[in-house]
Tab-separated table of C-alpha atoms and ligand atoms in Angstrom:
chain	number	residue	atom	x	y	z
D	79	MET	CA	-0.436	0.282	0.214
D	80	ALA	CA	1.452	3.631	-0.686
D	81	PRO	CA	1.821	5.937	2.275
D	82	THR	CA	0.107	8.752	2.000
D	83	LEU	CA	1.385	11.803	1.814
D	84	ALA	CA	1.354	13.875	4.622
D	85	ASP	CA	5.976	13.752	6.023
D	86	PRO	CA	5.177	10.368	4.221
D	87	PHE	CA	9.370	9.255	4.815
D	88	HIS	CA	9.455	10.255	8.039
D	89	ASP	CA	10.995	7.057	8.735
D	90	SER	CA	13.879	5.590	6.646
D	91	SER	CA	12.672	1.850	6.959
D	92	ALA	CA	8.604	3.535	6.052
D	93	LEU	CA	10.807	4.696	2.554
D	94	ARG	CA	13.517	2.158	2.630
D	95	GLU	CA	10.438	-0.409	2.278
D	96	PHE	CA	8.550	0.965	-0.180
D	97	VAL	CA	11.387	2.113	-2.238
D	98	ILE	CA	13.758	-0.443	-2.683
D	99	ASN	CA	12.472	-3.477	-0.640
D	100	GLN	CA	8.891	-3.360	-3.241
D	101	GLY	CA	11.193	-2.085	-6.138
D	102	ASN	CA	9.028	1.265	-6.920
D	103	GLY	CA	12.308	3.175	-7.398
D	104	VAL	CA	12.483	7.197	-6.817
D	105	LYS	CA	9.522	7.304	-9.725
D	106	GLY	CA	7.070	5.675	-7.655
D	107	LEU	CA	8.516	8.452	-4.914
D	108	SER	CA	7.744	10.622	-8.164
D	109	GLU	CA	5.006	9.720	-9.297
D	110	LEU	CA	3.040	9.444	-5.192
D	111	GLY	CA	3.150	13.535	-6.528
D	112	LEU	CA	5.308	14.532	-3.542
D	113	THR	CA	5.302	17.981	-2.553
D	114	ALA	CA	8.861	18.204	-0.735
D	115	LEU	CA	11.671	16.267	-1.492
D	116	PRO	CA	12.215	13.063	1.149
D	117	LYS	CA	15.286	13.562	3.768
D	118	GLN	CA	16.645	10.840	2.775
D	119	TYR	CA	18.048	12.740	-0.467
D	120	ILE	CA	19.100	15.472	1.058
D	121	GLN	CA	23.205	15.693	-0.590
D	122	PRO	CA	25.182	17.912	1.650
D	123	LEU	CA	25.925	21.532	0.326
D	124	GLU	CA	29.003	20.549	-0.740
D	125	GLU	CA	27.087	17.391	-3.815
D	126	ARG	CA	25.219	19.502	-4.797
D	127	THR	CA	25.229	21.810	-8.285
D	128	CYS	CA	26.102	25.129	-7.878
D	129	MET	CA	25.336	27.376	-10.547
D	130	SER	CA	27.871	29.631	-10.318
D	131	ASN	CA	30.163	26.518	-11.327
D	132	ILE	CA	29.152	26.334	-14.259
D	133	VAL	CA	31.321	27.389	-17.024
D	134	PRO	CA	28.657	28.439	-20.041
D	135	GLN	CA	30.863	28.902	-22.986
D	136	GLU	CA	33.332	25.962	-22.208
D	137	THR	CA	32.250	22.603	-24.260
D	138	ILE	CA	32.688	18.879	-24.812
D	139	PRO	CA	35.106	18.444	-28.214
D	140	ILE	CA	32.361	17.315	-31.018
D	141	ILE	CA	34.494	14.519	-33.104
D	142	ASP	CA	32.631	13.647	-37.035
D	143	MET	CA	34.044	10.181	-36.919
D	144	SER	CA	33.629	9.063	-41.022
D	145	ASN	CA	36.918	9.917	-41.359
D	146	TRP	CA	37.876	8.521	-38.787
D	147	GLU	CA	41.419	6.655	-40.065
D	148	ASP	CA	42.129	9.826	-41.093
D	149	PRO	CA	45.428	11.749	-38.553
D	150	ARG	CA	43.758	14.585	-37.433
D	151	VAL	CA	40.189	13.468	-36.904
D	152	ALA	CA	43.062	10.266	-35.205
D	153	LYS	CA	44.762	13.419	-33.637
D	154	SER	CA	41.055	14.385	-32.806
D	155	ILE	CA	40.401	11.702	-30.339
D	156	CYS	CA	43.269	10.883	-27.713
D	157	ASP	CA	43.811	14.752	-27.750
D	158	ALA	CA	40.274	15.108	-26.517
D	159	ALA	CA	40.878	11.631	-24.058
D	160	SER	CA	44.005	13.608	-22.770
D	161	LYS	CA	42.871	17.049	-21.940
D	162	TRP	CA	38.896	16.184	-21.470
D	163	GLY	CA	38.433	12.462	-21.244
D	164	PHE	CA	35.046	12.952	-22.482
D	165	PHE	CA	34.296	13.434	-26.093
D	166	GLN	CA	30.828	13.576	-28.495
D	167	ILE	CA	30.775	11.599	-31.879
D	168	VAL	CA	29.174	11.276	-34.687
D	169	ASN	CA	28.217	10.178	-37.988
D	170	HIS	CA	29.537	6.986	-36.208
D	171	ASP	CA	28.010	3.715	-37.652
D	172	VAL	CA	25.830	2.945	-34.887
D	173	PRO	CA	21.784	3.535	-36.972
D	174	ILE	CA	20.063	6.083	-35.823
D	175	GLU	CA	16.839	3.682	-35.541
D	176	VAL	CA	19.246	1.113	-32.838
D	177	LEU	CA	19.191	4.266	-30.986
D	178	GLU	CA	15.415	5.460	-31.279
D	179	ASN	CA	14.420	1.198	-30.192
D	180	VAL	CA	16.656	1.313	-26.807
D	181	LYS	CA	15.660	4.286	-26.054
D	182	ASP	CA	12.362	3.284	-26.357
D	183	ALA	CA	12.532	-0.209	-24.387
D	184	THR	CA	13.870	1.482	-21.549
D	185	TYR	CA	10.603	3.270	-21.073
D	186	LYS	CA	9.138	-0.001	-21.757
D	187	PHE	CA	10.741	-1.441	-19.036
D	188	PHE	CA	10.639	1.095	-16.168
D	189	ARG	CA	6.371	1.800	-16.938
D	190	LEU	CA	6.208	-2.003	-16.282
D	191	PRO	CA	4.537	-2.507	-12.172
D	192	ALA	CA	7.443	-2.432	-10.113
D	193	GLU	CA	6.662	-5.897	-9.060
D	194	VAL	CA	7.520	-6.790	-11.929
D	195	LYS	CA	10.644	-4.858	-12.043
D	196	ASN	CA	10.990	-6.295	-8.558
D	197	LYS	CA	12.503	-8.975	-10.081
D	198	TYR	CA	15.123	-8.692	-11.389
D	199	SER	CA	15.861	-6.886	-8.019
D	200	LYS	CA	19.808	-7.891	-5.599
D	201	ASP	CA	17.430	-9.411	-3.219
D	202	HIS	CA	14.717	-11.009	-6.380
D	203	SER	CA	17.310	-11.547	-10.009
D	204	SER	CA	18.193	-14.976	-10.365
D	205	SER	CA	21.780	-13.965	-11.062
D	206	ASN	CA	24.307	-10.917	-10.353
D	207	ASN	CA	24.270	-10.759	-14.343
D	208	VAL	CA	20.986	-8.896	-14.553
D	209	ARG	CA	19.604	-6.037	-11.452
D	210	PHE	CA	17.691	-3.596	-11.570
D	211	GLY	CA	18.531	-0.561	-8.215
D	212	THR	CA	17.870	2.294	-7.209
D	213	SER	CA	20.543	5.307	-5.826
D	214	PHE	CA	24.046	4.332	-6.867
D	215	THR	CA	24.855	1.690	-3.499
D	216	PRO	CA	22.293	2.800	-0.865
D	217	GLN	CA	24.155	0.648	1.229
D	218	ALA	CA	26.947	3.130	1.522
D	219	GLU	CA	25.494	6.091	0.971
D	220	LYS	CA	24.467	8.721	3.419
D	221	ALA	CA	22.460	10.708	1.009
D	222	LEU	CA	20.738	8.973	-1.510
D	223	GLU	CA	20.712	9.295	-5.604
D	224	TRP	CA	17.299	10.584	-7.171
D	225	LYS	CA	17.916	7.750	-9.750
D	226	ASP	CA	16.552	4.137	-11.109
D	227	TYR	CA	18.642	1.062	-13.236
D	228	LEU	CA	18.701	-1.514	-15.185
D	229	SER	CA	21.709	-3.438	-15.369
D	230	LEU	CA	22.811	-6.007	-17.511
D	231	PHE	CA	26.085	-7.663	-18.157
D	232	TYR	CA	26.676	-9.214	-21.127
D	233	VAL	CA	28.045	-12.839	-21.254
D	234	SER	CA	26.193	-14.948	-23.623
D	235	GLU	CA	23.215	-14.198	-26.259
D	236	GLU	CA	21.887	-17.250	-24.473
D	237	GLN	CA	21.978	-15.772	-21.448
D	238	ALA	CA	21.090	-12.920	-22.481
D	239	SER	CA	17.386	-14.738	-23.414
D	240	ALA	CA	17.121	-16.994	-20.379
D	241	LEU	CA	17.577	-14.229	-17.699
D	242	TRP	CA	17.449	-10.094	-19.563
D	243	PRO	CA	14.217	-8.072	-19.345
D	244	SER	CA	12.024	-9.222	-22.779
D	245	ILE	CA	10.706	-6.108	-22.349
D	246	CYS	CA	13.887	-4.787	-23.930
D	247	ARG	CA	16.291	-7.293	-24.465
D	248	ASP	CA	16.610	-7.603	-27.872
D	249	GLN	CA	17.117	-3.436	-28.253
D	250	VAL	CA	19.981	-3.454	-25.613
D	251	LEU	CA	20.951	-6.737	-27.952
D	252	ASP	CA	21.396	-4.232	-31.239
D	253	TYR	CA	22.367	-1.300	-29.426
D	254	MET	CA	25.491	-3.260	-28.177
D	255	LYS	CA	25.933	-5.556	-30.847
D	256	LYS	CA	25.774	-1.807	-33.148
D	257	SER	CA	28.330	-0.867	-31.487
D	258	GLU	CA	30.658	-2.786	-31.330
D	259	VAL	CA	32.337	-1.203	-34.320
D	260	VAL	CA	32.905	2.791	-32.993
D	261	ILE	CA	34.172	0.815	-29.724
D	262	LYS	CA	36.818	-0.820	-31.960
D	263	GLN	CA	37.230	2.058	-34.034
D	264	LEU	CA	38.076	4.233	-30.881
D	265	LEU	CA	40.618	2.078	-29.359
D	266	LYS	CA	42.335	1.294	-31.893
D	267	VAL	CA	42.832	4.455	-32.633
D	268	LEU	CA	43.689	5.379	-28.910
D	269	MET	CA	46.097	2.429	-29.062
D	270	LYS	CA	47.984	3.540	-31.826
D	271	GLY	CA	48.294	7.318	-29.797
D	272	LEU	CA	50.306	5.397	-27.283
D	273	ASN	CA	52.269	3.508	-29.951
D	274	VAL	CA	50.110	-0.018	-29.384
D	275	ASN	CA	50.440	-0.730	-33.173
D	276	GLU	CA	48.635	-4.523	-32.668
D	277	ILE	CA	45.378	-5.179	-30.628
D	278	ASP	CA	46.200	-9.149	-30.267
D	279	ASP	CA	43.627	-11.270	-28.377
D	280	THR	CA	45.084	-10.840	-24.796
D	281	LYS	CA	45.303	-7.200	-24.962
D	282	GLU	CA	41.943	-6.888	-27.006
D	283	SER	CA	40.248	-8.931	-24.211
D	284	MET	CA	42.058	-6.285	-21.449
D	285	LEU	CA	40.944	-2.990	-23.371
D	286	MET	CA	36.922	-5.130	-24.099
D	287	GLY	CA	36.361	-8.452	-22.860
D	288	SER	CA	32.844	-7.440	-21.288
D	289	MET	CA	30.596	-5.124	-21.515
D	290	ARG	CA	27.502	-3.690	-18.485
D	291	THR	CA	24.759	-1.981	-20.449
D	292	ASN	CA	22.282	0.548	-18.219
D	293	LEU	CA	19.231	1.407	-18.633
D	294	ASN	CA	19.068	4.790	-16.323
D	295	TYR	CA	16.146	6.436	-14.970
D	296	TYR	CA	15.596	9.844	-13.221
D	297	PRO	CA	12.216	10.988	-13.157
D	298	ILE	CA	10.975	14.643	-11.891
D	299	CYS	CA	12.042	15.114	-8.488
D	300	PRO	CA	10.688	17.976	-5.761
D	301	ASN	CA	13.016	20.026	-4.932
D	302	PRO	CA	15.405	19.049	-7.769
D	303	GLU	CA	18.472	21.674	-6.324
D	304	LEU	CA	19.049	20.054	-3.072
D	305	THR	CA	20.084	16.469	-4.271
D	306	VAL	CA	21.705	14.728	-7.090
D	307	GLY	CA	20.587	12.316	-10.471
D	308	VAL	CA	24.194	10.677	-9.864
D	309	GLY	CA	26.867	11.702	-8.065
D	310	ARG	CA	30.389	12.930	-8.478
D	311	HIS	CA	31.618	9.684	-10.409
D	312	SER	CA	34.261	8.655	-12.128
D	313	ASP	CA	34.013	4.679	-14.387
D	314	VAL	CA	35.288	1.941	-13.787
D	315	SER	CA	35.343	0.473	-16.994
D	316	THR	CA	37.471	1.073	-19.922
D	317	LEU	CA	35.531	3.812	-22.235
D	318	THR	CA	31.816	4.389	-21.304
D	319	ILE	CA	29.519	4.507	-24.283
D	320	LEU	CA	26.944	7.254	-23.099
D	321	LEU	CA	23.206	7.726	-24.902
D	322	GLN	CA	22.021	10.119	-23.366
D	323	ASP	CA	17.807	11.654	-24.791
D	324	GLU	CA	17.108	15.111	-25.151
D	325	ILE	CA	16.576	16.693	-21.846
D	326	GLY	CA	20.091	17.526	-20.456
D	327	GLY	CA	21.834	17.543	-17.248
D	328	LEU	CA	24.942	15.423	-17.922
D	329	PHE	CA	27.837	17.844	-16.426
D	330	VAL	CA	31.850	17.235	-16.515
D	331	ARG	CA	34.526	18.819	-14.232
D	332	GLU	CA	36.968	21.446	-16.390
D	333	ASN	CA	41.193	20.835	-15.257
D	334	GLU	CA	40.645	19.419	-11.766
D	335	GLY	CA	38.965	22.255	-11.239
D	336	ASP	CA	35.803	24.207	-9.565
D	337	ASN	CA	34.095	23.818	-13.172
D	338	TRP	CA	31.551	22.205	-14.544
D	339	ILE	CA	30.613	22.026	-17.916
D	340	HIS	CA	27.121	20.571	-19.875
D	341	VAL	CA	26.922	18.078	-22.231
D	342	PRO	CA	24.216	18.965	-24.416
D	343	PRO	CA	22.291	16.671	-25.753
D	344	ILE	CA	23.319	16.103	-29.767
D	345	LYS	CA	20.028	13.715	-31.994
D	346	GLY	CA	21.717	10.529	-32.906
D	347	SER	CA	25.907	11.797	-31.109
D	348	LEU	CA	26.702	9.538	-28.858
D	349	VAL	CA	28.814	10.804	-25.182
D	350	ILE	CA	32.102	8.644	-24.903
D	351	ASN	CA	34.638	9.485	-22.002
D	352	VAL	CA	36.980	7.393	-20.531
D	353	GLY	CA	37.174	5.436	-17.787
D	354	ASP	CA	39.335	4.274	-14.938
D	355	ALA	CA	40.708	0.853	-16.574
D	356	LEU	CA	42.056	2.988	-19.857
D	357	GLN	CA	43.620	5.852	-17.574
D	358	ILE	CA	45.072	3.036	-15.085
D	359	MET	CA	46.441	1.061	-18.647
D	360	SER	CA	47.365	4.561	-20.500
D	361	ASN	CA	49.569	4.757	-17.125
D	362	GLY	CA	47.750	8.508	-16.920
D	363	ARG	CA	47.557	9.362	-20.447
D	364	TYR	CA	44.161	8.961	-20.854
D	365	ARG	CA	42.122	10.773	-18.172
D	366	SER	CA	39.166	9.187	-16.452
D	367	VAL	CA	37.751	13.192	-16.041
D	368	GLU	CA	34.724	13.498	-13.285
D	369	HIS	CA	31.024	13.567	-13.982
D	370	ARG	CA	27.411	13.717	-12.195
D	371	VAL	CA	24.181	14.460	-13.414
D	372	VAL	CA	21.671	16.748	-11.703
D	373	ALA	CA	18.226	16.003	-11.061
D	374	ASN	CA	15.217	17.955	-12.929
D	375	GLY	CA	12.104	19.747	-11.806
D	376	SER	CA	9.676	19.140	-15.026
D	377	ASN	CA	11.073	16.563	-16.622
D	378	ASN	CA	12.174	13.091	-16.972
D	379	ARG	CA	15.312	11.611	-17.867
D	380	ILE	CA	16.369	8.846	-19.716
D	381	SER	CA	20.480	7.264	-20.356
D	382	VAL	CA	21.911	4.511	-21.340
D	383	PRO	CA	25.671	3.606	-21.078
D	384	ILE	CA	27.815	1.066	-22.423
D	385	PHE	CA	30.208	0.651	-19.896
D	386	VAL	CA	33.058	-1.535	-22.192
D	387	ASN	CA	34.994	-3.734	-19.594
D	388	PRO	CA	38.354	-5.402	-19.142
D	389	ARG	CA	37.433	-9.272	-17.955
D	390	PRO	CA	36.974	-8.899	-14.636
D	391	ALA	CA	39.376	-11.549	-14.071
D	392	ASP	CA	42.362	-8.924	-15.801
D	393	MET	CA	44.841	-7.791	-14.232
D	394	ILE	CA	45.230	-4.951	-15.458
D	395	GLY	CA	47.879	-1.975	-15.408
D	396	PRO	CA	49.966	0.297	-17.094
D	397	LEU	CA	50.688	-1.339	-20.762
D	398	PRO	CA	54.386	-2.658	-20.755
D	399	GLU	CA	55.196	-0.666	-24.446
D	400	LEU	CA	54.520	1.789	-22.315
D	401	ILE	CA	56.705	0.196	-19.878
D	402	ALA	CA	59.792	-0.807	-21.783
D	403	ASN	CA	59.406	3.357	-23.668
D	404	GLY	CA	61.582	4.066	-20.086
D	405	GLU	CA	58.206	5.136	-19.221
D	406	LYS	CA	58.139	4.743	-15.061
D	407	PRO	CA	54.441	3.587	-14.009
D	408	ILE	CA	51.916	5.394	-11.904
D	409	TYR	CA	49.912	2.380	-11.150
D	410	LYS	CA	50.039	-1.153	-9.753
D	411	GLN	CA	48.660	-4.406	-11.506
D	412	VAL	CA	45.228	-4.995	-9.955
D	413	LEU	CA	42.503	-7.568	-10.578
D	414	TYR	CA	40.335	-5.537	-12.479
D	415	SER	CA	37.509	-7.484	-9.857
D	416	ASP	CA	38.942	-6.129	-6.433
D	417	TYR	CA	38.341	-2.670	-8.463
D	418	VAL	CA	35.242	-2.882	-9.296
D	419	LYS	CA	34.214	-4.676	-5.943
D	420	HIS	CA	36.148	-1.619	-4.214
D	421	PHE	CA	33.946	1.076	-6.542
D	422	PHE	CA	30.762	-0.868	-5.645
D	423	ARG	CA	30.963	-1.197	-1.887
D	424	LYS	CA	31.536	2.572	-0.919
D	425	ALA	CA	29.515	5.573	-1.875
D	426	HIS	CA	30.495	7.725	-5.147
D	427	ASN	CA	32.909	10.269	-4.101
D	428	GLY	CA	34.755	11.153	-7.314
D	429	LYS	CA	38.375	10.466	-8.682
D	430	LYS	CA	39.054	8.620	-5.053
D	431	THR	CA	38.324	4.491	-6.764
D	432	VAL	CA	41.908	5.656	-8.636
D	433	GLY	CA	44.294	5.107	-5.056
D	434	PHE	CA	43.450	1.447	-5.496
D	435	ALA	CA	45.095	1.399	-8.165
D	436	GLU	CA	47.908	4.572	-7.080
D	437	LEU	CA	51.376	3.035	-6.606
L	66	LIG	C1	25.086	1.596	-9.939
L	66	LIG	O1	25.123	3.001	-10.181
L	66	LIG	C2	26.151	2.899	-11.053
L	66	LIG	C3	27.457	2.238	-11.723
L	66	LIG	C4	28.046	3.076	-12.696
L	66	LIG	C5	28.914	2.714	-13.624
L	66	LIG	C6	30.029	2.093	-13.204
L	66	LIG	C7	30.720	0.957	-14.273
L	66	LIG	O2	31.748	1.376	-15.195
L	66	LIG	S1	30.265	-0.289	-14.254
L	66	LIG	C8	31.842	-1.148	-14.726
L	66	LIG	C9	31.356	-2.867	-13.524
L	66	LIG	N1	32.492	-3.171	-14.661
L	66	LIG	C10	31.630	-4.578	-15.005
L	66	LIG	O3	30.694	-5.373	-15.235
L	66	LIG	C11	32.599	-5.875	-15.199
L	66	LIG	C12	31.694	-7.072	-14.835
L	66	LIG	N2	30.723	-7.000	-13.255
L	66	LIG	C13	31.629	-8.160	-12.715
L	66	LIG	O4	31.400	-9.120	-12.956
L	66	LIG	C14	30.651	-8.650	-11.240
L	66	LIG	O5	30.253	-7.359	-10.243
L	66	LIG	C15	33.351	-9.074	-10.385
L	66	LIG	C16	32.678	-7.255	-10.708
L	66	LIG	C17	33.005	-9.928	-10.996
L	66	LIG	C18	32.006	-8.739	-9.062
L	66	LIG	O6	31.718	-10.332	-9.030
L	66	LIG	P1	31.516	-11.365	-7.451
L	66	LIG	O7	32.496	-11.277	-6.403
L	66	LIG	O8	30.673	-11.619	-7.278
L	66	LIG	O9	30.021	-9.587	-6.340
L	66	LIG	P2	29.186	-8.918	-7.356
L	66	LIG	O10	28.078	-9.686	-5.669
L	66	LIG	O11	28.724	-9.441	-8.611
L	66	LIG	O12	29.226	-7.623	-6.763
L	66	LIG	C19	29.954	-6.701	-5.718
L	66	LIG	C20	29.750	-5.912	-5.143
L	66	LIG	O13	30.053	-5.315	-5.995
L	66	LIG	C21	28.040	-4.322	-6.303
L	66	LIG	N3	27.762	-4.661	-8.025
L	66	LIG	C22	28.502	-5.369	-8.674
L	66	LIG	N4	28.161	-5.110	-9.747
L	66	LIG	C23	26.571	-4.073	-9.829
L	66	LIG	C24	26.475	-3.317	-10.417
L	66	LIG	N5	26.606	-2.982	-11.939
L	66	LIG	N6	25.375	-2.379	-10.512
L	66	LIG	C25	25.274	-2.266	-8.735
L	66	LIG	N7	25.938	-2.719	-7.771
L	66	LIG	C26	26.775	-3.275	-8.335
L	66	LIG	C27	27.279	-6.069	-5.887
L	66	LIG	O14	26.743	-4.887	-5.365
L	66	LIG	C28	28.248	-6.238	-4.822
L	66	LIG	O15	28.128	-5.785	-3.707
L	66	LIG	P3	28.138	-6.170	-1.196
L	66	LIG	O16	26.923	-5.074	-1.277
L	66	LIG	O17	26.922	-7.369	-2.192
L	66	LIG	O18	29.255	-6.335	-1.742
L	66	LIG	C29	28.439	3.966	-12.656
L	66	LIG	C30	27.769	5.034	-11.715
L	66	LIG	C31	26.319	4.787	-11.494
L	66	LIG	O19	25.774	5.888	-10.100
L	67	AKG	O1	22.785	9.832	-17.161
L	67	AKG	C1	23.942	9.997	-17.413
L	67	AKG	O2	24.956	10.953	-18.407
L	67	AKG	C2	25.477	9.418	-17.024
L	67	AKG	C3	25.114	8.303	-16.201
L	67	AKG	C4	26.557	8.501	-15.647
L	67	AKG	O3	27.559	8.712	-15.383
L	67	AKG	C5	26.553	6.319	-15.890
L	67	AKG	O4	25.937	5.940	-15.479
L	67	AKG	O5	28.287	6.194	-15.061
L	68	FE2	FE1	29.651	7.597	-15.451
């Protein structure tokens, strides 16, 4: 039964019950028509987005992928990965219908009744490879985040057929499959920029041996200025390929300072960012940069990142080619699954995860 509107979630166990245990998520909270944000979502002042720190005149690079092998295009990709850690690509090979279909499928999944979505929650899912959840790591967070998600770890078509929700399975598989071409193009260019001219099977596994797609849903929020959609973090991936809708709200940190730059939605584009695994493998030459998502008081927003990762059992560290060239390693070898577990066991705290691999 839904709680009444007069201070319905003063008691945190009632909030947990409604949002997490019953699978209503923040979408369910939003649809109750609350007039004030429950206190559990109020972020400390320093974590809220302050408009005076937004630099409206700055923008991350927009790169046309139609001539990706042209040395000037390749240079702009490597420069963007070193300077910004973020860029948008246009004229890539992922068909627009594939992108529209996965966005439609995302809405369809989140419109399912709570009890159906809840079959995929941490407590009910038959596999760790499919997880419906809310916030980031609710058990470790002092303040919750205003986001629900479905996370799908790809093992095989057979496993996806058996375990993934049928309402979005084919559209997510198609998006992942069609994105592989551009992922390989980007990795080829980025490796060449490090003088790594051959990507053999071992290297390919380390760069893109496992993939996870998240469907993110950020519902309308009663007091968006008091909370966040996603707190400051860097991704633990090699690369992230992010599809966002037309609403906007993703911000990227500029040069480790206090300034944040908006990533404007561009129809048909994909946002690319370097993750911690590539920062570590490139010995810091490519940067995984902090980003965050604001909450929105007027519109629901969705995004669909594909996290391109090493395999959980891979040891990652600075690439041997860089060290053989006389470069001093700044990271040690770490087991990727240890790195990921470290990330998920604590609340979002900016760039601190990479400290786990520092020498
Ligand atoms: C959710 O909001 C997010 C997510 C993000 C994500 C950013 C990324 O870069 S995701 C890419 C992560 N890497 C991978 O997908 C590699 C593949 N990972 C795995 O196969 C496994 O998770 C493992 C690393 C091998 C660990 O397996 P296992 O030993 O069986 O342990 P698990 O129970 O699977 O997980 C350990 C611990 O982490 C939590 N966790 C794992 N995956 C997720 C997930 N996708 N979403 C949420 N939480 C996850 C899990 O709950 C476990 O915690 P316990 O408390 O149960 O110990 C960026 C920003 C966001 O807001
Ligand atoms: O929704 C977005 O724009 C970004 C989400 C994000 O940073 C993530 O899921 O890691
Ligand atoms: Fe992210």
